[in-house]
PDB file of C-alpha atoms in Angstrom:
ATOM      1  CA  ASP A 892     108.103  87.828  75.065  1.00 61.00           C
ATOM      2  CA  THR A 893     106.708  90.775  73.060  1.00 67.00           C
ATOM      3  CA  ALA A 894     108.779  91.367  69.925  1.00 90.00           C
ATOM      4  CA  VAL A 895     108.104  95.076  69.319  1.00 94.00           C
ATOM      5  CA  SER A 896     106.536  96.985  72.185  1.00 94.00           C
ATOM      6  CA  GLN A 897     105.336 100.572  72.455  1.00 95.00           C
ATOM      7  CA  THR A 898     104.405 102.717  75.418  1.00 95.00           C
ATOM      8  CA  PRO A 899     101.976 104.132  76.068  1.00 96.00           C
ATOM      9  CA  LYS A 900      99.182 102.378  74.202  1.00 94.00           C
ATOM     10  CA  TYR A 901      96.917 105.413  74.513  1.00 96.00           C
ATOM     11  CA  LEU A 902      97.906 109.054  74.956  1.00 97.00           C
ATOM     12  CA  VAL A 903      95.425 111.896  75.372  1.00 97.00           C
ATOM     13  CA  THR A 904      96.820 115.382  75.719  1.00 97.00           C
ATOM     14  CA  GLN A 905      96.122 119.050  75.122  1.00 97.00           C
ATOM     15  CA  MET A 906      97.261 121.138  72.184  1.00 96.00           C
ATOM     16  CA  GLY A 907     100.634 122.748  72.743  1.00 96.00           C
ATOM     17  CA  ASN A 908     101.961 120.034  75.049  1.00 97.00           C
ATOM     18  CA  ASP A 909     105.140 118.011  74.464  1.00 97.00           C
ATOM     19  CA  LYS A 910     104.934 114.233  74.605  1.00 97.00           C
ATOM     20  CA  SER A 911     107.053 111.157  73.925  1.00 97.00           C
ATOM     21  CA  ILE A 912     106.276 107.675  72.671  1.00 97.00           C
ATOM     22  CA  LYS A 913     108.721 104.851  73.338  1.00 97.00           C
ATOM     23  CA  CYS A 914     109.493 101.791  71.252  1.00 97.00           C
ATOM     24  CA  GLU A 915     111.593  98.774  72.112  1.00 96.00           C
ATOM     25  CA  GLN A 916     112.344  95.610  70.163  1.00 96.00           C
ATOM     26  CA  ASN A 917     113.917  92.427  71.501  1.00 95.00           C
ATOM     27  CA  LEU A 918     114.446  90.771  68.115  1.00 93.00           C
ATOM     28  CA  GLY A 919     118.066  91.813  67.673  1.00 93.00           C
ATOM     29  CA  HIS A 920     117.124  93.948  64.669  1.00 92.00           C
ATOM     30  CA  ASP A 921     119.302  96.829  63.563  1.00 90.00           C
ATOM     31  CA  THR A 922     116.745  98.976  61.742  1.00 91.00           C
ATOM     32  CA  MET A 923     113.707 100.665  63.290  1.00 93.00           C
ATOM     33  CA  TYR A 924     110.914 102.789  61.885  1.00 93.00           C
ATOM     34  CA  TRP A 925     108.097 105.117  62.867  1.00 94.00           C
ATOM     35  CA  TYR A 926     104.892 105.161  60.838  1.00 94.00           C
ATOM     36  CA  LYS A 927     101.806 107.362  61.208  1.00 95.00           C
ATOM     37  CA  GLN A 928      98.330 106.004  60.524  1.00 93.00           C
ATOM     38  CA  ASP A 929      95.740 108.726  60.098  1.00 91.00           C
ATOM     39  CA  SER A 930      92.013 108.597  60.763  1.00 89.00           C
ATOM     40  CA  LYS A 931      91.406 107.122  57.313  1.00 86.00           C
ATOM     41  CA  LYS A 932      93.830 104.281  58.106  1.00 86.00           C
ATOM     42  CA  PHE A 933      96.457 105.575  55.669  1.00 89.00           C
ATOM     43  CA  LEU A 934      99.935 104.495  56.748  1.00 91.00           C
ATOM     44  CA  LYS A 935     102.966 106.604  55.969  1.00 91.00           C
ATOM     45  CA  ILE A 936     106.565 106.270  57.035  1.00 91.00           C
ATOM     46  CA  MET A 937     108.037 109.074  59.103  1.00 93.00           C
ATOM     47  CA  PHE A 938     111.559 108.002  60.100  1.00 90.00           C
ATOM     48  CA  SER A 939     113.952 105.106  59.908  1.00 89.00           C
ATOM     49  CA  TYR A 940     117.116 104.429  61.897  1.00 89.00           C
ATOM     50  CA  ASN A 941     119.802 101.880  61.146  1.00 86.00           C
ATOM     51  CA  ASN A 942     122.315 101.195  63.918  1.00 83.00           C
ATOM     52  CA  LYS A 943     121.259 104.426  65.623  1.00 81.00           C
ATOM     53  CA  GLU A 944     121.808 106.450  62.432  1.00 85.00           C
ATOM     54  CA  LEU A 945     118.941 108.293  60.751  1.00 86.00           C
ATOM     55  CA  ILE A 946     118.501 106.944  57.217  1.00 84.00           C
ATOM     56  CA  ILE A 947     114.965 107.959  56.265  1.00 83.00           C
ATOM     57  CA  ASN A 948     113.389 111.270  57.162  1.00 82.00           C
ATOM     58  CA  GLU A 949     110.213 111.891  55.244  1.00 83.00           C
ATOM     59  CA  THR A 950     108.578 115.297  55.067  1.00 76.00           C
ATOM     60  CA  VAL A 951     107.706 115.541  58.734  1.00 85.00           C
ATOM     61  CA  PRO A 952     107.433 118.794  60.747  1.00 89.00           C
ATOM     62  CA  ASN A 953     110.527 119.413  62.830  1.00 90.00           C
ATOM     63  CA  ARG A 954     108.295 119.301  65.916  1.00 94.00           C
ATOM     64  CA  PHE A 955     108.798 115.550  65.586  1.00 94.00           C
ATOM     65  CA  SER A 956     112.210 114.372  66.755  1.00 92.00           C
ATOM     66  CA  PRO A 957     113.170 110.706  66.856  1.00 92.00           C
ATOM     67  CA  LYS A 958     115.894 109.508  69.175  1.00 91.00           C
ATOM     68  CA  SER A 959     117.650 106.170  69.146  1.00 91.00           C
ATOM     69  CA  PRO A 960     119.705 105.623  72.319  1.00 90.00           C
ATOM     70  CA  ASP A 961     120.658 102.136  71.137  1.00 90.00           C
ATOM     71  CA  LYS A 962     119.750  99.642  68.436  1.00 90.00           C
ATOM     72  CA  ALA A 963     116.856  98.219  70.445  1.00 94.00           C
ATOM     73  CA  HIS A 964     115.079 101.523  71.092  1.00 94.00           C
ATOM     74  CA  LEU A 965     113.599 104.264  68.943  1.00 94.00           C
ATOM     75  CA  ASN A 966     111.645 106.963  70.724  1.00 95.00           C
ATOM     76  CA  LEU A 967     109.522 109.692  69.191  1.00 96.00           C
ATOM     77  CA  HIS A 968     109.270 113.095  70.831  1.00 96.00           C
ATOM     78  CA  ILE A 969     106.652 115.557  69.659  1.00 96.00           C
ATOM     79  CA  ASN A 970     106.763 119.242  70.608  1.00 96.00           C
ATOM     80  CA  SER A 971     103.886 121.702  70.562  1.00 96.00           C
ATOM     81  CA  LEU A 972     101.249 119.120  69.727  1.00 96.00           C
ATOM     82  CA  GLU A 973      98.577 120.089  67.205  1.00 96.00           C
ATOM     83  CA  LEU A 974      95.114 118.678  66.512  1.00 96.00           C
ATOM     84  CA  GLY A 975      96.379 117.185  63.248  1.00 93.00           C
ATOM     85  CA  ASP A 976      98.900 115.072  65.120  1.00 95.00           C
ATOM     86  CA  SER A 977      96.056 112.868  66.347  1.00 96.00           C
ATOM     87  CA  ALA A 978      96.712 109.455  64.835  1.00 96.00           C
ATOM     88  CA  VAL A 979      97.970 105.977  65.605  1.00 95.00           C
ATOM     89  CA  TYR A 980     101.759 105.800  65.590  1.00 96.00           C
ATOM     90  CA  PHE A 981     103.375 102.462  64.799  1.00 95.00           C
ATOM     91  CA  CYS A 982     106.915 101.441  65.468  1.00 95.00           C
ATOM     92  CA  ALA A 983     108.487  98.690  63.366  1.00 94.00           C
ATOM     93  CA  SER A 984     111.820  96.931  63.149  1.00 93.00           C
ATOM     94  CA  ARG A 985     113.708  94.621  60.810  1.00 91.00           C
ATOM     95  CA  LEU A 986     117.093  93.107  60.303  1.00 88.00           C
ATOM     96  CA  ALA A 987     118.753  94.836  57.370  1.00 81.00           C
ATOM     97  CA  GLY A 988     118.919  92.522  54.396  1.00 77.00           C
ATOM     98  CA  THR A 989     117.016  92.036  51.203  1.00 70.00           C
ATOM     99  CA  TYR A 990     114.602  89.332  52.304  1.00 75.00           C
ATOM    100  CA  ASN A 991     113.862  90.438  55.828  1.00 80.00           C
ATOM    101  CA  GLU A 992     110.419  91.721  56.717  1.00 85.00           C
ATOM    102  CA  GLN A 993     109.346  94.491  59.052  1.00 89.00           C
ATOM    103  CA  PHE A 994     107.717  93.591  62.369  1.00 91.00           C
ATOM    104  CA  PHE A 995     105.235  96.088  63.747  1.00 93.00           C
ATOM    105  CA  GLY A 996     104.392  97.121  67.280  1.00 93.00           C
ATOM    106  CA  PRO A 997     100.800  97.343  68.571  1.00 91.00           C
ATOM    107  CA  GLY A 998     100.564 101.086  68.007  1.00 94.00           C
ATOM    108  CA  THR A 999     100.077 104.167  70.172  1.00 96.00           C
ATOM    109  CA  ARG A1000      96.816 106.035  69.732  1.00 95.00           C
ATOM    110  CA  LEU A1001      97.519 109.745  70.239  1.00 97.00           C
ATOM    111  CA  THR A1002      94.568 112.073  70.722  1.00 97.00           C
ATOM    112  CA  VAL A1003      95.194 115.809  70.857  1.00 97.00           C
ATOM    113  CA  LEU A1004      92.341 117.870  72.313  1.00 96.00           C
TER     114      LEU A1004
ATOM    115  CA  ALA B1004     108.607 107.289  43.365  1.00 77.00           C
ATOM    116  CA  GLN B1005     106.448 104.296  44.073  1.00 82.00           C
ATOM    117  CA  SER B1006     102.737 104.260  44.707  1.00 90.00           C
ATOM    118  CA  VAL B1007     100.194 101.603  45.612  1.00 94.00           C
ATOM    119  CA  THR B1008      96.515 101.631  44.708  1.00 95.00           C
ATOM    120  CA  GLN B1009      93.994  99.463  46.462  1.00 96.00           C
ATOM    121  CA  LEU B1010      90.904  99.899  44.363  1.00 91.00           C
ATOM    122  CA  ASP B1011      88.339  98.854  46.956  1.00 94.00           C
ATOM    123  CA  SER B1012      88.166 100.608  50.301  1.00 94.00           C
ATOM    124  CA  GLN B1013      85.552  98.162  51.622  1.00 96.00           C
ATOM    125  CA  VAL B1014      84.692  94.596  50.624  1.00 97.00           C
ATOM    126  CA  PRO B1015      81.729  92.919  52.353  1.00 97.00           C
ATOM    127  CA  VAL B1016      81.293  89.194  51.743  1.00 97.00           C
ATOM    128  CA  PHE B1017      79.427  86.290  53.270  1.00 97.00           C
ATOM    129  CA  GLU B1018      81.190  83.535  55.157  1.00 97.00           C
ATOM    130  CA  GLU B1019      82.586  80.757  52.945  1.00 96.00           C
ATOM    131  CA  ALA B1020      82.434  82.953  49.831  1.00 97.00           C
ATOM    132  CA  PRO B1021      85.573  83.612  47.764  1.00 97.00           C
ATOM    133  CA  VAL B1022      87.201  87.031  47.926  1.00 97.00           C
ATOM    134  CA  GLU B1023      89.727  89.036  45.940  1.00 97.00           C
ATOM    135  CA  LEU B1024      91.334  92.219  47.236  1.00 97.00           C
ATOM    136  CA  ARG B1025      92.941  94.176  44.456  1.00 97.00           C
ATOM    137  CA  CYS B1026      96.327  95.879  44.549  1.00 97.00           C
ATOM    138  CA  ASN B1027      98.142  97.702  41.757  1.00 96.00           C
ATOM    139  CA  TYR B1028     101.455  99.437  42.063  1.00 94.00           C
ATOM    140  CA  SER B1029     103.494 101.950  40.142  1.00 92.00           C
ATOM    141  CA  SER B1030     107.284 101.941  40.131  1.00 86.00           C
ATOM    142  CA  SER B1031     110.067 102.662  37.664  1.00 82.00           C
ATOM    143  CA  VAL B1032     112.260  99.969  39.231  1.00 82.00           C
ATOM    144  CA  SER B1033     111.739  96.402  40.393  1.00 82.00           C
ATOM    145  CA  VAL B1034     109.914  96.003  43.676  1.00 85.00           C
ATOM    146  CA  TYR B1035     109.217  93.604  46.473  1.00 91.00           C
ATOM    147  CA  LEU B1036     105.515  93.225  47.330  1.00 93.00           C
ATOM    148  CA  PHE B1037     103.763  92.586  50.616  1.00 94.00           C
ATOM    149  CA  TRP B1038     100.313  92.114  52.092  1.00 96.00           C
ATOM    150  CA  TYR B1039      99.832  93.047  55.736  1.00 95.00           C
ATOM    151  CA  VAL B1040      96.709  92.417  57.838  1.00 95.00           C
ATOM    152  CA  GLN B1041      95.519  94.601  60.703  1.00 93.00           C
ATOM    153  CA  TYR B1042      92.920  93.120  63.040  1.00 92.00           C
ATOM    154  CA  PRO B1043      90.809  95.604  65.055  1.00 87.00           C
ATOM    155  CA  ASN B1044      92.884  97.607  67.537  1.00 81.00           C
ATOM    156  CA  GLN B1045      96.066  95.709  66.710  1.00 85.00           C
ATOM    157  CA  GLY B1046      99.293  96.312  64.855  1.00 87.00           C
ATOM    158  CA  LEU B1047     100.130  95.063  61.391  1.00 91.00           C
ATOM    159  CA  GLN B1048     101.093  91.469  60.726  1.00 92.00           C
ATOM    160  CA  LEU B1049     102.753  90.236  57.565  1.00 92.00           C
ATOM    161  CA  LEU B1050     100.390  87.985  55.636  1.00 94.00           C
ATOM    162  CA  LEU B1051     102.581  87.130  52.643  1.00 93.00           C
ATOM    163  CA  LYS B1052     105.307  88.542  50.466  1.00 92.00           C
ATOM    164  CA  TYR B1053     106.756  88.283  46.978  1.00 91.00           C
ATOM    165  CA  LEU B1054     110.503  88.720  46.742  1.00 87.00           C
ATOM    166  CA  SER B1055     111.532  86.542  43.818  1.00 82.00           C
ATOM    167  CA  GLY B1056     110.889  83.162  42.250  1.00 84.00           C
ATOM    168  CA  SER B1057     107.366  81.773  41.889  1.00 86.00           C
ATOM    169  CA  THR B1058     104.866  84.523  41.211  1.00 88.00           C
ATOM    170  CA  LEU B1059     102.206  82.768  43.303  1.00 90.00           C
ATOM    171  CA  VAL B1060     102.746  83.051  47.044  1.00 89.00           C
ATOM    172  CA  GLU B1061     100.654  81.561  49.815  1.00 88.00           C
ATOM    173  CA  SER B1062     100.049  82.236  53.483  1.00 89.00           C
ATOM    174  CA  ILE B1063      99.460  79.654  56.203  1.00 82.00           C
ATOM    175  CA  ASN B1064      95.805  80.633  56.633  1.00 87.00           C
ATOM    176  CA  GLY B1065      94.647  80.050  53.077  1.00 93.00           C
ATOM    177  CA  PHE B1066      95.336  83.409  51.411  1.00 96.00           C
ATOM    178  CA  GLU B1067      97.338  83.608  48.212  1.00 96.00           C
ATOM    179  CA  ALA B1068      98.561  86.413  45.989  1.00 96.00           C
ATOM    180  CA  GLU B1069      99.925  86.434  42.490  1.00 94.00           C
ATOM    181  CA  PHE B1070     102.518  88.867  41.212  1.00 93.00           C
ATOM    182  CA  ASN B1071     101.711  89.984  37.674  1.00 93.00           C
ATOM    183  CA  LYS B1072     104.525  92.126  36.347  1.00 90.00           C
ATOM    184  CA  SER B1073     102.838  93.089  33.084  1.00 91.00           C
ATOM    185  CA  GLN B1074      99.742  94.317  34.899  1.00 91.00           C
ATOM    186  CA  THR B1075     101.737  95.634  37.879  1.00 93.00           C
ATOM    187  CA  SER B1076      99.333  93.869  40.199  1.00 95.00           C
ATOM    188  CA  PHE B1077      99.520  91.772  43.354  1.00 96.00           C
ATOM    189  CA  HIS B1078      95.910  90.790  44.084  1.00 97.00           C
ATOM    190  CA  LEU B1079      95.078  88.870  47.256  1.00 97.00           C
ATOM    191  CA  ARG B1080      92.632  85.961  47.098  1.00 97.00           C
ATOM    192  CA  LYS B1081      91.039  83.417  49.365  1.00 97.00           C
ATOM    193  CA  PRO B1082      88.651  80.726  48.069  1.00 96.00           C
ATOM    194  CA  SER B1083      86.536  80.569  51.232  1.00 97.00           C
ATOM    195  CA  VAL B1084      86.606  83.227  53.946  1.00 97.00           C
ATOM    196  CA  HIS B1085      85.844  82.940  57.654  1.00 96.00           C
ATOM    197  CA  ILE B1086      84.376  85.504  59.989  1.00 96.00           C
ATOM    198  CA  SER B1087      87.784  85.675  61.650  1.00 95.00           C
ATOM    199  CA  ASP B1088      89.244  87.080  58.411  1.00 96.00           C
ATOM    200  CA  THR B1089      87.435  90.359  59.075  1.00 96.00           C
ATOM    201  CA  ALA B1090      90.227  92.936  59.165  1.00 96.00           C
ATOM    202  CA  GLU B1091      91.945  95.732  57.276  1.00 95.00           C
ATOM    203  CA  TYR B1092      94.328  94.530  54.561  1.00 97.00           C
ATOM    204  CA  PHE B1093      97.232  96.633  53.320  1.00 96.00           C
ATOM    205  CA  CYS B1094      99.272  96.109  50.190  1.00 96.00           C
ATOM    206  CA  ALA B1095     102.807  97.540  50.260  1.00 95.00           C
ATOM    207  CA  VAL B1096     105.876  97.805  48.033  1.00 92.00           C
ATOM    208  CA  ARG B1097     109.559  98.243  48.677  1.00 88.00           C
ATOM    209  CA  THR B1098     112.027  98.975  45.899  1.00 80.00           C
ATOM    210  CA  GLN B1099     114.816  96.540  45.199  1.00 73.00           C
ATOM    211  CA  GLY B1100     118.171  97.963  46.191  1.00 66.00           C
ATOM    212  CA  GLY B1101     116.789 101.328  47.180  1.00 62.00           C
ATOM    213  CA  SER B1102     115.393 102.859  50.322  1.00 64.00           C
ATOM    214  CA  GLU B1103     114.139 100.321  52.808  1.00 73.00           C
ATOM    215  CA  LYS B1104     110.859 102.104  53.365  1.00 80.00           C
ATOM    216  CA  LEU B1105     107.538 100.447  52.720  1.00 87.00           C
ATOM    217  CA  VAL B1106     104.993 102.385  50.700  1.00 90.00           C
ATOM    218  CA  PHE B1107     101.475 101.341  51.634  1.00 93.00           C
ATOM    219  CA  GLY B1108      98.160 101.427  49.850  1.00 94.00           C
ATOM    220  CA  LYS B1109      95.192 102.962  51.632  1.00 93.00           C
ATOM    221  CA  GLY B1110      93.892  99.630  52.812  1.00 95.00           C
ATOM    222  CA  THR B1111      90.837  97.484  52.129  1.00 96.00           C
ATOM    223  CA  LYS B1112      88.418  96.733  54.914  1.00 96.00           C
ATOM    224  CA  LEU B1113      87.227  93.131  54.539  1.00 97.00           C
ATOM    225  CA  THR B1114      84.038  92.368  56.439  1.00 97.00           C
ATOM    226  CA  VAL B1115      82.892  88.759  56.525  1.00 97.00           C
ATOM    227  CA  ASN B1116      79.233  88.373  57.451  1.00 96.00           C
ATOM    228  CA  PRO B1117      77.532  85.197  58.695  1.00 94.00           C
TER     229      PRO B1117
END
């Protein structure tokens, strides 16, 4: 009955590889987000999709490409991984509307060697 | 643009002591305010939020926060902490009527010692 789930939980890979992280929510929300939490725990938004449409795209290298096949899924594909991409990536979702909060997934810890 | 400042990166306290985690924000427009908690190796959970109405908001586990517009603050308090409150606490803002993104502070690590 997990609300927002992410796979994998841990991802260890070599520099230069391409990898994907998947996110799924079963809350019926229409807006989904990707956040990056760096080694100092600082959280910053990367992308947001509403009804499969990109609405927020912060200053993120174009090696990062989000894809939303449907409202319940928002995947993150990263090309040519770099050491600085090592972080915890959190997916979140919410139902659009003033008073609705964001629900976060458990995170994916990406380590680039 | 909005920004959030959490003045203390670490706050160690003893069990049953009171605690205050400070949060100040900067924004040219009205904002909604949130506190999220992150327990070790877990995702973020909403602790409490201020959207409108009473400036004092409470959570179910004894935390409270007060929105002070003149001081642009949203400090989090608990009169008596438990060891289980040990976690990272994040203050966040979202502008009213604007982008839906949350802007987070850098977090405060609360450590409750026996």
